Amino acid sequence: MVLSRRAFSRWLAVVVVAWTLAVGRAQAASPAPDFTLRDLRGQTWHLADLKGYVVVLSFWNNSCAPCKEEMPHLQAVQNEFQAKNLFVLSVNIDDARFTSIVRDYIGSKGYTFPVLLDTSSAAVVKYKVDKVPPYTLVIDRLGNIVWKNAGYGPGVQAELRKAILSVL
């Protein structure tokens, strides 16, 4: 098939835009900072203990509607990939006075992934969570961040799944 000059120019423009978007989304792996946080049950979690697992780490707060929209999808990811050594860790970034509200919310929704409490912002500082929540990352089995996203909206769920599949 022979393309006219105009059709070829359009095709080339589409290819360049697609390539630019793909390169813009690609992220070099970087080591995930370790942290120690307690979950809603008081259990201590060290991220370093999860080397060998794929970890989906999501920072959120209780007043964030997109965060709450993301959570059922995080539960679905946990359910689907748990047998393949994937952990979803949800990190609540509210201060300590909201802990009972967070506990009630998580319990009412039946989420089974661990909800860690970062009431002192220790992990927030290490991960530079100054973006719009939710702030979600995928960490590979070697402990490297291979994908990150600020906010939640159309298409993010598919991107998260693709990132997970790339490291499972």
CSV table of N, CA, C and O in Angstrom, one decimal, residues 30-37 44-51 55 57 59 89 91 116 118 121-128 139 142-145:
chain,number,residue,atom,x,y,z
A,30,SER,N,14.2,2.7,40.4
A,30,SER,CA,15.0,3.3,41.5
A,30,SER,C,14.7,2.5,42.8
A,30,SER,O,13.6,2.1,43.0
A,31,PRO,N,15.7,2.4,43.7
A,31,PRO,CA,15.4,1.7,44.9
A,31,PRO,C,14.3,2.3,45.8
A,31,PRO,O,14.2,3.6,45.9
A,32,ALA,N,13.4,1.5,46.3
A,32,ALA,CA,12.3,2.0,47.1
A,32,ALA,C,12.9,2.2,48.5
A,32,ALA,O,13.5,1.3,49.1
A,33,PRO,N,12.7,3.4,49.1
A,33,PRO,CA,13.2,3.7,50.4
A,33,PRO,C,12.5,2.7,51.4
A,33,PRO,O,11.3,2.5,51.3
A,34,ASP,N,13.2,2.2,52.4
A,34,ASP,CA,12.7,1.4,53.4
A,34,ASP,C,11.9,2.2,54.4
A,34,ASP,O,12.2,3.4,54.6
A,35,PHE,N,10.9,1.6,55.1
A,35,PHE,CA,10.2,2.3,56.1
A,35,PHE,C,9.7,1.2,57.1
A,35,PHE,O,9.7,0.0,56.8
A,36,THR,N,9.4,1.7,58.3
A,36,THR,CA,8.7,0.8,59.3
A,36,THR,C,7.5,1.5,59.8
A,36,THR,O,7.6,2.7,60.2
A,37,LEU,N,6.3,0.9,59.6
A,37,LEU,CA,5.1,1.5,60.0
A,37,LEU,C,4.2,0.4,60.6
A,37,LEU,O,4.4,-0.8,60.4
A,44,THR,N,3.8,-4.5,63.1
A,44,THR,CA,4.9,-3.7,62.5
A,44,THR,C,5.2,-4.2,61.1
A,44,THR,O,5.4,-5.4,61.0
A,45,TRP,N,5.4,-3.3,60.1
A,45,TRP,CA,5.7,-3.7,58.8
A,45,TRP,C,7.0,-3.0,58.4
A,45,TRP,O,7.1,-1.8,58.6
A,46,HIS,N,8.0,-3.8,57.8
A,46,HIS,CA,9.2,-3.2,57.3
A,46,HIS,C,9.2,-3.5,55.8
A,46,HIS,O,9.1,-4.7,55.4
A,47,LEU,N,9.3,-2.5,55.0
A,47,LEU,CA,9.2,-2.7,53.5
A,47,LEU,C,10.3,-3.7,53.1
A,47,LEU,O,10.2,-4.5,52.3
A,48,ALA,N,11.5,-3.5,53.7
A,48,ALA,CA,12.7,-4.4,53.4
A,48,ALA,C,12.4,-5.9,53.5
A,48,ALA,O,12.9,-6.7,52.8
A,49,ASP,N,11.4,-6.2,54.4
A,49,ASP,CA,11.1,-7.6,54.6
A,49,ASP,C,10.3,-8.2,53.5
A,49,ASP,O,10.1,-9.4,53.4
A,50,LEU,N,9.9,-7.4,52.6
A,50,LEU,CA,9.1,-7.8,51.4
A,50,LEU,C,9.9,-8.0,50.1
A,50,LEU,O,9.3,-8.2,49.1
A,51,LYS,N,11.2,-7.9,50.2
A,51,LYS,CA,12.0,-8.2,49.1
A,51,LYS,C,11.7,-9.7,48.6
A,51,LYS,O,11.6,-10.5,49.5
A,55,VAL,N,5.3,-5.4,45.3
A,55,VAL,CA,4.5,-4.6,46.2
A,55,VAL,C,3.8,-3.5,45.5
A,55,VAL,O,4.5,-2.8,44.7
A,57,LEU,N,2.2,-0.1,46.5
A,57,LEU,CA,2.2,0.8,47.6
A,57,LEU,C,1.3,2.0,47.3
A,57,LEU,O,1.6,2.7,46.3
A,59,PHE,N,-0.4,5.5,48.8
A,59,PHE,CA,-0.5,6.5,49.9
A,59,PHE,C,-1.9,7.2,49.6
A,59,PHE,O,-2.2,7.6,48.5
A,89,LEU,N,0.0,-2.8,49.9
A,89,LEU,CA,0.2,-2.0,51.1
A,89,LEU,C,-0.5,-0.7,50.9
A,89,LEU,O,0.0,0.1,50.1
A,91,VAL,N,-1.1,2.9,52.6
A,91,VAL,CA,-0.5,3.7,53.6
A,91,VAL,C,-1.4,5.0,53.8
A,91,VAL,O,-1.5,5.9,52.9
A,116,LEU,N,-1.5,0.6,56.5
A,116,LEU,CA,-0.4,1.1,57.4
A,116,LEU,C,-0.7,2.5,57.8
A,116,LEU,O,-1.3,3.3,57.0
A,118,ASP,N,0.8,6.2,58.7
A,118,ASP,CA,2.0,7.0,58.6
A,118,ASP,C,1.6,8.4,59.3
A,118,ASP,O,1.6,9.4,58.7
A,121,SER,N,4.3,11.0,59.2
A,121,SER,CA,4.8,11.3,57.8
A,121,SER,C,6.2,10.8,57.5
A,121,SER,O,6.9,11.3,56.6
A,122,ALA,N,6.6,9.8,58.2
A,122,ALA,CA,8.0,9.2,58.0
A,122,ALA,C,8.1,8.7,56.5
A,122,ALA,O,9.1,9.0,55.8
A,123,ALA,N,7.1,7.9,56.1
A,123,ALA,CA,7.2,7.3,54.7
A,123,ALA,C,6.9,8.4,53.7
A,123,ALA,O,7.4,8.4,52.6
A,124,VAL,N,6.0,9.3,54.0
A,124,VAL,CA,5.6,10.4,53.1
A,124,VAL,C,6.9,11.2,52.7
A,124,VAL,O,7.1,11.5,51.6
A,125,VAL,N,7.7,11.5,53.7
A,125,VAL,CA,9.0,12.3,53.5
A,125,VAL,C,9.9,11.4,52.6
A,125,VAL,O,10.5,11.9,51.6
A,126,LYS,N,10.1,10.1,52.9
A,126,LYS,CA,11.0,9.3,52.2
A,126,LYS,C,10.6,9.1,50.7
A,126,LYS,O,11.4,9.0,49.8
A,127,TYR,N,9.3,9.1,50.5
A,127,TYR,CA,8.7,8.9,49.1
A,127,TYR,C,8.4,10.2,48.4
A,127,TYR,O,7.9,10.2,47.3
A,128,LYS,N,8.6,11.3,49.1
A,128,LYS,CA,8.3,12.6,48.6
A,128,LYS,C,6.9,12.7,48.0
A,128,LYS,O,6.6,13.1,46.9
A,139,ILE,N,6.6,-1.8,43.2
A,139,ILE,CA,7.9,-2.1,43.6
A,139,ILE,C,8.2,-3.6,43.2
A,139,ILE,O,7.4,-4.5,43.5
A,142,LEU,N,13.0,-7.0,43.6
A,142,LEU,CA,14.4,-6.6,44.0
A,142,LEU,C,14.3,-5.4,44.9
A,142,LEU,O,15.3,-4.9,45.4
A,143,GLY,N,13.1,-4.8,45.1
A,143,GLY,CA,13.0,-3.6,45.9
A,143,GLY,C,13.1,-2.3,45.1
A,143,GLY,O,13.4,-1.3,45.7
A,144,ASN,N,12.9,-2.4,43.8
A,144,ASN,CA,13.0,-1.1,43.0
A,144,ASN,C,11.6,-0.6,42.6
A,144,ASN,O,10.8,-1.4,42.2
A,145,ILE,N,11.5,0.7,42.6
A,145,ILE,CA,10.3,1.3,42.1
A,145,ILE,C,10.3,1.2,40.6
A,145,ILE,O,11.2,1.7,40.0
